CSV table of C-alpha atoms and ligand atoms in Angstrom, one decimal:
chain,number,residue,atom,x,y,z
A,1,UNK,CA,121.5,82.9,111.8
A,2,UNK,CA,119.0,81.2,109.5
A,3,UNK,CA,117.3,83.4,106.9
A,4,UNK,CA,114.1,85.2,107.9
A,5,UNK,CA,111.1,83.5,106.3
A,6,UNK,CA,108.9,85.2,103.8
A,7,UNK,CA,105.8,84.6,106.0
A,8,UNK,CA,105.8,84.5,109.8
A,9,UNK,CA,102.7,83.4,111.7
A,10,UNK,CA,102.8,83.7,115.5
A,11,UNK,CA,102.5,80.3,117.3
A,12,UNK,CA,99.4,79.7,119.4
A,13,UNK,CA,101.3,80.3,122.7
A,14,UNK,CA,102.4,83.8,121.6
A,15,UNK,CA,99.0,85.1,120.4
A,16,UNK,CA,97.9,88.3,122.2
A,17,UNK,CA,95.2,87.6,124.8
A,18,UNK,CA,94.6,91.3,125.6
A,19,UNK,CA,94.2,94.5,123.6
A,20,UNK,CA,96.8,97.2,124.3
A,21,UNK,CA,95.3,100.5,125.4
A,22,UNK,CA,97.8,103.2,124.3
A,23,UNK,CA,95.9,105.9,126.2
A,24,UNK,CA,97.3,104.4,129.5
A,25,UNK,CA,100.8,105.4,128.4
A,26,UNK,CA,100.0,108.9,126.9
A,27,UNK,CA,101.3,111.8,128.9
A,28,UNK,CA,98.2,113.8,128.0
A,29,UNK,CA,94.7,112.6,126.9
A,30,UNK,CA,92.8,114.0,123.9
A,31,UNK,CA,90.2,116.6,124.8
A,32,UNK,CA,86.9,115.1,125.9
A,33,UNK,CA,84.0,114.6,123.6
A,34,UNK,CA,81.4,117.3,124.0
A,35,UNK,CA,77.7,117.2,124.0
A,36,UNK,CA,76.8,119.5,121.1
A,37,UNK,CA,73.7,120.9,122.8
A,38,UNK,CA,75.4,121.8,126.2
A,39,UNK,CA,79.1,121.9,125.1
A,40,UNK,CA,79.7,119.9,128.4
A,41,UNK,CA,82.0,116.9,128.3
A,42,UNK,CA,80.0,113.7,127.4
A,43,UNK,CA,79.4,111.4,130.3
A,44,UNK,CA,78.9,107.7,130.6
A,45,UNK,CA,75.2,108.4,130.8
A,46,UNK,CA,75.2,110.2,127.5
A,47,UNK,CA,76.9,107.3,125.8
A,48,UNK,CA,74.9,104.4,127.2
A,49,UNK,CA,71.8,104.8,125.0
A,50,UNK,CA,74.0,104.8,121.9
A,51,UNK,CA,76.7,102.2,122.6
A,52,UNK,CA,76.8,98.9,124.5
A,53,UNK,CA,77.8,99.3,128.2
A,54,UNK,CA,81.1,97.5,127.9
A,55,UNK,CA,82.1,99.5,124.9
A,56,UNK,CA,81.2,102.8,126.7
A,57,UNK,CA,83.5,101.7,129.5
A,58,UNK,CA,86.3,101.0,126.9
A,59,UNK,CA,85.6,104.4,125.3
A,60,UNK,CA,86.4,106.2,128.5
A,61,UNK,CA,89.1,103.9,129.8
A,62,UNK,CA,92.4,105.8,129.9
A,63,UNK,CA,94.0,103.8,132.7
A,64,UNK,CA,94.1,100.1,132.0
A,65,UNK,CA,97.1,99.3,129.8
A,66,UNK,CA,95.7,96.0,128.8
A,67,UNK,CA,92.1,94.9,128.4
A,68,UNK,CA,91.5,91.2,128.2
A,69,UNK,CA,90.0,89.8,125.0
A,70,UNK,CA,86.9,87.7,125.8
A,71,UNK,CA,87.3,84.0,125.0
A,72,UNK,CA,84.4,84.1,122.6
A,73,UNK,CA,86.1,86.9,120.6
A,74,UNK,CA,89.4,85.0,120.8
A,75,UNK,CA,87.7,81.9,119.2
A,76,UNK,CA,86.4,84.1,116.4
A,77,UNK,CA,89.8,85.6,115.9
A,78,UNK,CA,91.4,82.1,115.8
A,79,UNK,CA,89.6,81.4,112.5
A,80,UNK,CA,91.4,84.2,110.6
A,81,UNK,CA,94.2,85.3,112.9
A,82,UNK,CA,97.1,85.6,113.4
A,83,UNK,CA,97.4,87.5,110.2
A,84,UNK,CA,100.8,86.9,108.5
A,85,UNK,CA,103.8,89.2,108.8
A,86,UNK,CA,105.4,89.1,105.4
A,87,UNK,CA,108.9,90.0,104.5
A,88,UNK,CA,108.7,91.7,101.0
A,89,UNK,CA,111.9,90.2,99.7
A,90,UNK,CA,110.6,90.4,96.1
A,91,UNK,CA,109.7,94.0,96.4
A,92,UNK,CA,113.1,94.8,98.0
A,93,UNK,CA,114.8,93.2,95.0
A,94,UNK,CA,112.6,95.0,92.5
A,95,UNK,CA,113.4,98.3,94.2
A,96,UNK,CA,117.1,97.4,94.6
A,97,UNK,CA,116.9,98.8,98.1
A,98,UNK,CA,119.1,97.9,101.1
A,99,UNK,CA,116.0,98.5,103.3
A,100,UNK,CA,114.2,95.6,104.8
A,101,UNK,CA,110.4,95.8,104.1
A,102,UNK,CA,107.8,94.0,106.2
A,103,UNK,CA,104.1,94.2,106.0
A,104,UNK,CA,101.2,92.9,108.1
A,105,UNK,CA,98.5,91.5,105.8
A,106,UNK,CA,95.0,92.1,107.2
A,107,UNK,CA,93.0,91.1,104.0
A,108,UNK,CA,92.9,87.4,104.8
A,109,UNK,CA,89.2,87.1,105.6
A,110,UNK,CA,86.1,87.3,103.5
A,111,UNK,CA,85.4,91.0,104.4
A,112,UNK,CA,88.8,91.7,103.0
A,113,UNK,CA,90.0,94.2,105.6
A,114,UNK,CA,91.1,94.7,109.2
A,115,UNK,CA,87.5,96.0,110.1
A,116,UNK,CA,86.5,92.5,111.2
A,117,UNK,CA,88.8,92.9,114.3
A,118,UNK,CA,86.5,95.5,115.8
A,119,UNK,CA,83.2,94.2,114.3
A,120,UNK,CA,83.7,90.9,116.2
A,121,UNK,CA,84.4,92.7,119.5
A,122,UNK,CA,81.5,95.1,119.2
A,123,UNK,CA,78.9,92.5,118.2
A,124,UNK,CA,80.1,90.2,121.0
A,125,UNK,CA,79.5,92.8,123.7
A,126,UNK,CA,76.1,93.7,122.1
A,127,UNK,CA,75.1,90.0,122.3
A,128,UNK,CA,76.4,89.7,125.9
A,129,UNK,CA,74.2,92.7,126.9
A,130,UNK,CA,71.1,91.2,125.3
A,131,UNK,CA,70.9,93.7,122.4
A,132,UNK,CA,68.6,92.2,119.8
A,133,UNK,CA,69.1,94.5,116.8
A,134,UNK,CA,72.1,96.4,115.4
A,135,UNK,CA,72.2,99.1,112.8
A,136,UNK,CA,75.1,100.7,110.9
A,137,UNK,CA,76.0,102.6,107.8
A,138,UNK,CA,78.4,101.6,105.1
A,139,UNK,CA,79.9,103.6,102.2
A,140,UNK,CA,82.3,101.5,100.2
A,141,UNK,CA,81.0,98.4,102.0
A,142,UNK,CA,84.0,97.0,103.9
A,143,UNK,CA,82.6,97.9,107.3
A,144,UNK,CA,79.1,96.6,106.5
A,145,UNK,CA,80.5,93.3,105.3
A,146,UNK,CA,82.7,92.8,108.4
A,147,UNK,CA,79.8,93.6,110.6
A,148,UNK,CA,77.5,91.3,108.7
A,149,UNK,CA,80.0,88.4,109.2
A,150,UNK,CA,80.3,89.1,113.0
A,151,UNK,CA,76.5,89.6,113.4
A,152,UNK,CA,75.7,86.3,111.8
A,153,UNK,CA,78.4,84.5,113.9
A,154,UNK,CA,77.0,85.9,117.1
A,155,UNK,CA,73.4,85.7,115.9
A,156,UNK,CA,72.1,89.3,116.1
A,157,UNK,CA,70.0,90.8,113.3
A,158,UNK,CA,71.7,93.6,111.5
A,159,UNK,CA,70.4,96.4,109.2
A,160,UNK,CA,73.0,98.2,107.0
A,161,UNK,CA,72.2,101.5,105.5
A,162,UNK,CA,74.3,101.5,102.4
A,163,UNK,CA,74.9,104.7,100.4
A,164,UNK,CA,72.7,104.2,97.4
A,165,UNK,CA,75.3,104.9,94.7
A,166,UNK,CA,77.6,102.4,96.4
A,167,UNK,CA,74.8,99.8,96.5
A,168,UNK,CA,74.3,100.3,92.8
A,169,UNK,CA,78.0,100.3,91.9
A,170,UNK,CA,79.0,97.4,94.2
A,171,UNK,CA,76.1,94.9,93.9
A,172,UNK,CA,78.5,92.1,95.0
A,173,UNK,CA,79.3,93.8,98.3
A,174,UNK,CA,75.5,94.0,98.9
A,175,UNK,CA,75.2,90.4,98.0
A,176,UNK,CA,77.9,89.3,100.5
A,177,UNK,CA,76.2,91.1,103.3
A,178,UNK,CA,72.8,89.5,102.4
A,179,UNK,CA,74.4,86.1,102.2
A,180,UNK,CA,75.5,86.6,105.8
A,181,UNK,CA,71.9,87.4,106.6
A,182,UNK,CA,72.1,91.2,106.9
A,183,UNK,CA,69.3,93.5,105.7
A,184,UNK,CA,70.8,96.0,103.3
A,185,UNK,CA,68.8,99.2,102.7
A,186,UNK,CA,70.0,101.6,100.0
A,187,UNK,CA,70.1,105.1,101.6
A,188,UNK,CA,68.3,107.5,101.4
A,189,UNK,CA,65.3,105.1,101.9
A,190,UNK,CA,61.6,105.5,102.7
A,191,UNK,CA,62.0,103.5,105.9
A,192,UNK,CA,63.1,106.5,108.0
A,193,UNK,CA,62.0,110.1,108.6
A,194,UNK,CA,65.4,111.4,107.7
A,195,UNK,CA,65.5,109.3,104.5
A,196,UNK,CA,62.0,110.4,103.5
A,197,UNK,CA,62.9,114.1,104.1
A,198,UNK,CA,65.9,113.8,101.7
A,199,UNK,CA,63.8,112.0,99.1
A,200,UNK,CA,61.1,114.6,99.3
A,201,UNK,CA,63.7,117.3,98.4
A,202,UNK,CA,65.6,115.2,95.9
A,203,UNK,CA,63.9,112.0,94.7
A,204,UNK,CA,66.9,111.1,92.6
A,205,UNK,CA,69.4,111.4,95.5
A,206,UNK,CA,72.2,108.8,95.4
A,207,UNK,CA,72.9,109.3,99.0
A,208,UNK,CA,75.9,110.2,101.3
A,209,UNK,CA,77.6,108.7,104.3
A,210,UNK,CA,76.1,111.5,106.5
A,211,UNK,CA,72.6,110.6,105.4
A,212,UNK,CA,73.2,106.8,105.9
A,213,UNK,CA,74.4,107.5,109.4
A,214,UNK,CA,71.3,109.6,110.2
A,215,UNK,CA,69.1,106.8,109.0
A,216,UNK,CA,71.0,104.1,111.0
A,217,UNK,CA,71.0,106.2,114.2
A,218,UNK,CA,67.2,107.0,113.8
A,219,UNK,CA,66.3,103.3,113.6
A,220,UNK,CA,68.6,102.3,116.5
A,221,UNK,CA,67.1,105.0,118.7
A,222,UNK,CA,63.5,104.1,117.8
A,223,UNK,CA,63.8,100.3,118.0
A,224,UNK,CA,63.7,98.7,121.4
A,225,UNK,CA,66.9,97.0,122.5
A,226,UNK,CA,68.8,98.3,119.5
A,227,UNK,CA,72.2,99.8,119.2
A,228,UNK,CA,74.2,101.6,116.5
A,229,UNK,CA,77.8,100.6,115.8
A,230,UNK,CA,80.7,102.5,114.2
A,231,UNK,CA,83.7,101.1,112.4
A,232,UNK,CA,86.5,103.6,112.9
A,233,UNK,CA,87.5,106.9,114.7
A,234,UNK,CA,86.4,106.0,118.2
A,235,UNK,CA,88.9,104.9,120.9
A,236,UNK,CA,87.1,101.5,121.4
A,237,UNK,CA,87.8,100.8,117.7
A,238,UNK,CA,91.5,101.8,118.0
A,239,UNK,CA,91.7,99.5,121.1
A,240,UNK,CA,90.4,96.5,119.2
A,241,UNK,CA,92.6,97.2,116.2
A,242,UNK,CA,95.7,97.2,118.6
A,243,UNK,CA,95.7,93.4,118.0
A,244,UNK,CA,97.4,94.2,114.6
A,245,UNK,CA,100.4,95.9,116.2
A,246,UNK,CA,100.7,93.5,119.1
A,247,UNK,CA,100.8,90.5,116.7
A,248,UNK,CA,103.3,92.4,114.4
A,249,UNK,CA,105.5,93.3,117.4
A,250,UNK,CA,105.5,89.7,118.8
A,251,UNK,CA,106.4,88.3,115.3
A,252,UNK,CA,109.1,91.0,114.7
A,253,UNK,CA,110.5,90.2,118.2
A,254,UNK,CA,110.7,86.5,117.3
A,255,UNK,CA,112.7,87.4,114.2
A,256,UNK,CA,115.0,89.7,116.2
A,257,UNK,CA,113.8,92.7,114.2
A,258,UNK,CA,112.7,96.2,115.3
A,259,UNK,CA,111.2,98.7,112.8
A,260,UNK,CA,112.9,102.1,112.2
A,261,UNK,CA,109.8,103.3,110.2
A,262,UNK,CA,106.1,102.3,110.8
A,263,UNK,CA,103.6,103.3,108.1
A,264,UNK,CA,99.8,103.1,108.0
A,265,UNK,CA,97.2,104.7,105.8
A,266,UNK,CA,94.8,107.0,107.7
A,267,UNK,CA,91.1,107.3,107.0
A,268,UNK,CA,89.4,107.5,110.4
A,269,UNK,CA,92.7,106.3,112.0
A,270,UNK,CA,91.8,102.8,113.2
A,271,UNK,CA,94.3,100.7,111.3
A,272,UNK,CA,97.1,103.3,111.8
A,273,UNK,CA,96.2,103.2,115.6
A,274,UNK,CA,96.3,99.4,115.3
A,275,UNK,CA,99.7,99.0,113.6
A,276,UNK,CA,101.3,101.5,115.9
A,277,UNK,CA,99.9,100.2,119.2
A,278,UNK,CA,102.7,98.6,121.3
A,279,UNK,CA,105.4,100.3,119.3
A,280,UNK,CA,103.9,103.7,120.1
A,281,UNK,CA,103.9,102.4,123.7
A,282,UNK,CA,107.7,101.9,123.4
A,283,UNK,CA,108.1,105.4,122.1
A,284,UNK,CA,105.9,106.9,124.9
A,285,UNK,CA,107.9,105.1,127.5
A,286,UNK,CA,111.3,106.0,125.9
A,287,UNK,CA,112.1,102.4,125.1
A,288,UNK,CA,112.2,102.8,121.3
A,289,UNK,CA,112.0,105.5,118.7
A,290,UNK,CA,110.4,104.3,115.5
A,291,UNK,CA,109.4,107.0,113.0
A,292,UNK,CA,105.6,106.9,112.5
A,293,UNK,CA,104.1,108.0,109.2
A,294,UNK,CA,100.3,108.4,108.7
A,295,UNK,CA,99.5,108.5,104.9
A,296,UNK,CA,96.4,110.2,103.6
A,297,UNK,CA,95.0,111.2,100.2
A,298,UNK,CA,96.0,114.6,98.8
A,299,UNK,CA,92.3,115.0,97.9
A,300,UNK,CA,91.2,114.5,101.6
A,301,UNK,CA,94.1,115.9,103.6
A,302,UNK,CA,92.7,116.1,107.1
A,303,UNK,CA,96.1,115.8,108.9
A,304,UNK,CA,98.3,117.7,106.5
A,305,UNK,CA,96.0,120.6,105.8
A,306,UNK,CA,93.2,120.3,108.3
A,307,UNK,CA,92.5,122.2,111.5
A,308,UNK,CA,92.9,120.8,115.0
A,309,UNK,CA,89.5,121.7,116.3
A,310,UNK,CA,86.2,120.5,117.7
A,311,UNK,CA,83.9,119.1,115.0
A,312,UNK,CA,81.1,116.7,114.5
A,313,UNK,CA,82.1,113.1,113.7
A,314,UNK,CA,79.4,112.9,110.9
A,315,UNK,CA,78.1,115.0,108.1
A,316,UNK,CA,74.6,114.9,109.5
A,317,UNK,CA,75.8,116.7,112.7
A,318,UNK,CA,74.1,114.2,115.0
A,319,UNK,CA,77.2,112.9,117.0
A,320,UNK,CA,79.1,114.4,119.9
A,321,UNK,CA,81.9,116.8,119.1
A,322,UNK,CA,85.4,115.5,119.0
A,323,UNK,CA,88.7,117.5,119.0
A,324,UNK,CA,90.6,116.2,116.0
A,325,UNK,CA,92.3,117.1,112.8
A,326,UNK,CA,89.4,117.9,110.5
A,327,UNK,CA,88.5,119.5,107.2
A,328,UNK,CA,85.0,120.4,108.5
A,329,UNK,CA,82.1,117.9,108.7
A,330,UNK,CA,80.6,119.3,105.5
A,331,UNK,CA,83.8,118.7,103.5
A,332,UNK,CA,83.1,116.1,100.8
A,333,UNK,CA,86.1,115.0,98.7
A,334,UNK,CA,85.8,115.3,94.9
A,335,UNK,CA,84.1,112.4,93.2
A,336,UNK,CA,87.3,112.2,91.0
A,337,UNK,CA,88.9,110.7,94.1
A,338,UNK,CA,88.6,106.9,93.9
A,339,UNK,CA,91.1,105.8,96.6
A,340,UNK,CA,88.9,105.6,99.7
A,341,UNK,CA,90.0,107.3,103.0
A,342,UNK,CA,87.3,110.0,102.4
A,343,UNK,CA,86.6,110.8,106.0
A,344,UNK,CA,86.7,114.5,106.9
A,345,UNK,CA,88.2,114.0,110.4
A,346,UNK,CA,90.6,111.7,112.2
A,347,UNK,CA,90.7,109.6,115.4
A,348,UNK,CA,91.1,112.0,118.4
A,349,UNK,CA,93.8,109.8,119.8
A,350,UNK,CA,95.8,109.7,116.5
A,351,UNK,CA,95.2,113.5,116.3
A,352,UNK,CA,96.5,114.1,119.8
A,353,UNK,CA,99.6,111.9,119.2
A,354,UNK,CA,100.3,113.8,116.0
A,355,UNK,CA,99.7,117.2,117.6
A,356,UNK,CA,102.1,116.3,120.4
A,357,UNK,CA,104.8,115.0,118.1
A,358,UNK,CA,104.7,111.3,118.8
A,359,UNK,CA,103.3,110.5,115.4
A,360,UNK,CA,106.3,112.0,113.5
A,361,UNK,CA,104.8,112.7,110.1
A,362,UNK,CA,101.5,112.9,108.2
A,363,UNK,CA,102.0,112.6,104.4
A,364,UNK,CA,99.5,113.3,101.6
A,365,UNK,CA,99.9,111.3,98.4
A,366,UNK,CA,98.3,111.7,95.0
A,367,UNK,CA,96.0,108.9,93.7
A,368,UNK,CA,98.0,108.5,90.5
A,369,UNK,CA,101.1,107.6,92.6
A,370,UNK,CA,98.9,105.4,94.9
A,371,UNK,CA,97.6,103.3,92.0
A,372,UNK,CA,101.0,103.1,90.4
A,373,UNK,CA,102.3,101.7,93.7
A,374,UNK,CA,99.3,99.3,93.9
A,375,UNK,CA,99.9,98.0,90.4
A,376,UNK,CA,103.6,97.4,91.1
A,377,UNK,CA,102.9,95.8,94.4
A,378,UNK,CA,100.3,93.4,93.0
A,379,UNK,CA,102.6,92.2,90.3
A,380,UNK,CA,105.6,91.7,92.6
A,381,UNK,CA,104.0,90.6,95.9
A,382,UNK,CA,101.0,88.9,94.2
A,383,UNK,CA,98.3,90.6,96.5
A,384,UNK,CA,95.9,93.0,94.8
A,385,UNK,CA,95.7,95.8,97.5
A,386,UNK,CA,92.7,97.9,98.4
A,387,UNK,CA,93.3,101.5,97.2
A,388,UNK,CA,93.3,102.6,100.8
A,389,UNK,CA,96.1,100.2,101.7
A,390,UNK,CA,98.0,101.3,98.6
A,391,UNK,CA,98.6,104.7,100.3
A,392,UNK,CA,100.8,102.9,102.8
A,393,UNK,CA,102.5,100.9,100.1
A,394,UNK,CA,103.2,104.2,98.2
A,395,UNK,CA,104.9,105.7,101.3
A,396,UNK,CA,106.8,102.5,102.0
A,397,UNK,CA,108.2,102.4,98.5
A,398,UNK,CA,109.3,106.0,98.7
A,399,UNK,CA,111.1,105.3,102.0
A,400,UNK,CA,112.8,102.2,100.5
A,401,UNK,CA,113.9,104.3,97.5
A,402,UNK,CA,115.4,106.9,99.8
A,403,UNK,CA,117.4,104.1,101.4
A,404,UNK,CA,118.6,103.1,98.0
A,405,UNK,CA,119.8,106.6,97.5
A,406,UNK,CA,121.4,107.0,100.9
A,407,UNK,CA,122.7,103.5,101.2
A,408,UNK,CA,121.0,103.1,104.6
A,409,UNK,CA,119.5,99.7,105.5
A,410,UNK,CA,116.4,100.8,107.5
A,411,UNK,CA,113.7,98.4,108.6
A,412,UNK,CA,110.3,99.4,107.4
A,413,UNK,CA,107.0,98.0,108.6
A,414,UNK,CA,103.7,98.9,107.0
A,415,UNK,CA,100.1,97.7,107.4
A,416,UNK,CA,98.4,96.2,104.3
A,417,UNK,CA,94.8,96.7,105.4
A,418,UNK,CA,93.0,94.8,102.7
A,419,UNK,CA,92.3,93.5,99.2
A,420,UNK,CA,90.9,95.5,96.4
A,421,UNK,CA,88.5,93.0,94.6
A,422,UNK,CA,85.6,95.4,95.0
A,423,UNK,CA,87.5,98.4,93.7
A,424,UNK,CA,87.9,97.2,90.2
A,425,UNK,CA,86.1,100.2,88.7
A,426,UNK,CA,88.9,102.4,90.1
A,427,UNK,CA,91.5,100.0,88.8
A,428,UNK,CA,89.8,100.0,85.4
A,429,UNK,CA,90.0,103.8,85.3
A,430,UNK,CA,93.7,103.6,86.2
A,431,UNK,CA,94.4,101.0,83.6
A,432,UNK,CA,92.7,103.2,81.0
A,433,UNK,CA,94.7,106.2,82.1
A,434,UNK,CA,91.5,108.0,83.2
A,435,UNK,CA,92.4,108.4,86.8
A,436,UNK,CA,93.0,112.1,87.5
A,437,UNK,CA,94.5,113.7,90.6
A,438,UNK,CA,92.5,116.2,92.5
A,439,UNK,CA,93.9,118.5,95.0
A,440,UNK,CA,91.5,121.0,96.7
A,441,UNK,CA,92.5,124.6,96.7
A,442,UNK,CA,92.7,126.6,99.9
A,443,UNK,CA,89.4,128.3,99.0
A,444,UNK,CA,87.7,125.0,98.6
A,445,UNK,CA,89.1,123.8,102.0
A,446,UNK,CA,87.9,127.1,103.6
A,447,UNK,CA,84.3,126.1,102.8
A,448,UNK,CA,84.7,123.0,104.9
A,449,UNK,CA,86.4,125.0,107.7
A,450,UNK,CA,83.4,127.4,107.6
A,451,UNK,CA,81.2,124.5,108.6
A,452,UNK,CA,83.2,123.9,111.9
A,453,UNK,CA,81.1,124.6,115.0
A,454,UNK,CA,82.1,127.8,116.7
A,455,UNK,CA,83.6,126.9,120.0
A,456,UNK,CA,86.4,128.1,122.4
B,1,PLP,C1,88.1,101.2,106.2
B,1,PLP,C2,89.5,100.9,105.6
B,1,PLP,C3,90.6,101.8,105.8
B,1,PLP,C4,90.5,103.1,106.5
B,1,PLP,O1,90.0,103.1,107.8
B,1,PLP,P1,90.9,103.4,109.1
B,1,PLP,O2,89.9,103.5,110.2
B,1,PLP,O3,91.7,104.6,108.8
B,1,PLP,O4,91.8,102.2,109.2
B,1,PLP,C5,91.8,101.4,105.2
B,1,PLP,N1,91.9,100.2,104.5
B,1,PLP,C6,90.8,99.4,104.3
B,1,PLP,C7,91.0,98.2,103.5
B,1,PLP,C8,89.6,99.7,104.8
B,1,PLP,O5,88.6,98.9,104.6
């Protein structure tokens, strides 16, 4: 057999034409979203004013195993997909491991992350429905950038509420969004009631994701023909991200490879849901048994130390309640933490799969180890990873080192979600030895749990 290449790109005729919907193969579904006012399950009618119709249908679709990708979205995907599946020969050699390491690289587009996969789909359905204005929030800026790219391609005006401190610290992120034609408003702003209320209390407020969400939703609800869009957590986002795993599996199949271990970093759960997709389907159907590891920061440990409970999806307590692993919607990770993945909760589907034992392990890693892994990876594999992605790298390296010690030749697949060009402040701190680890105490976590809505 000829040697497996460093990079594998799927040929045109093998590109996925449908998104795989893992819920169709799950023995049990996650608990329904609840309306926080009535505590009744959320219905299609509750969702329709917030999300586009087709996306609402996808959100509640637990039966169709495959959902066709519209041609217009496929043509957009064609420009930057398939993403390469890379055999990390150089890293294997560096680690002296008998393990085979593969990674799917999702940073090959201007937004620098996998988020474009769902942004393209969400904006397309908005356009098709005749929506004329979109709003969203962005923290670090990846989601806002991805959405700005998709909104300019499908020609819908977009307003991004960007956490003020982020807008100040990452002026180039803001500039990219503006170059694609998006309007970027540092949040809190004086353009909304919620923003003005916060500024009245604290004129120097540097903002929070919760506040930016409240502003974005307020504008969407008060502007005719406007919708709000979200970049992670929801089932529709997991569905779109399944393209990552479907491509990875088709490429691995071509090479005659099957992963023993599948690793993804987990913030809201969308890229982990994406890389697992059809492999999780195999596991649910008893056709394969890969070991799934979701990796999170020790400073924001929703799966490893959180509660499986109903909670709000946002800090501002405006969204429906979701049953998920959560630290409590008022939990805010320490500002010492620079590695992203700061979300308090976790995708309800990923949570359910973990709760039921199909996701085998959640692992919390310290940021000092994460940046060490990132620095090593960038030197050996040439790609400068996003700190978020480096959580997965860190776990993959640990697994490869275990193989060196045990002599087992396992096949490891991980998702490299993006590049870190806009995270250089964190890298600078790491280079200067200034990056500290922060691990919340049980007492600190308890404060977050105290903010959980009282249900059951
Ligand atoms: C947003 C983001 C993540 C985390 O989000 P998920 O929904 O958990 O995938 C991970 N990596 C990068 C590069 C991101 O931009």
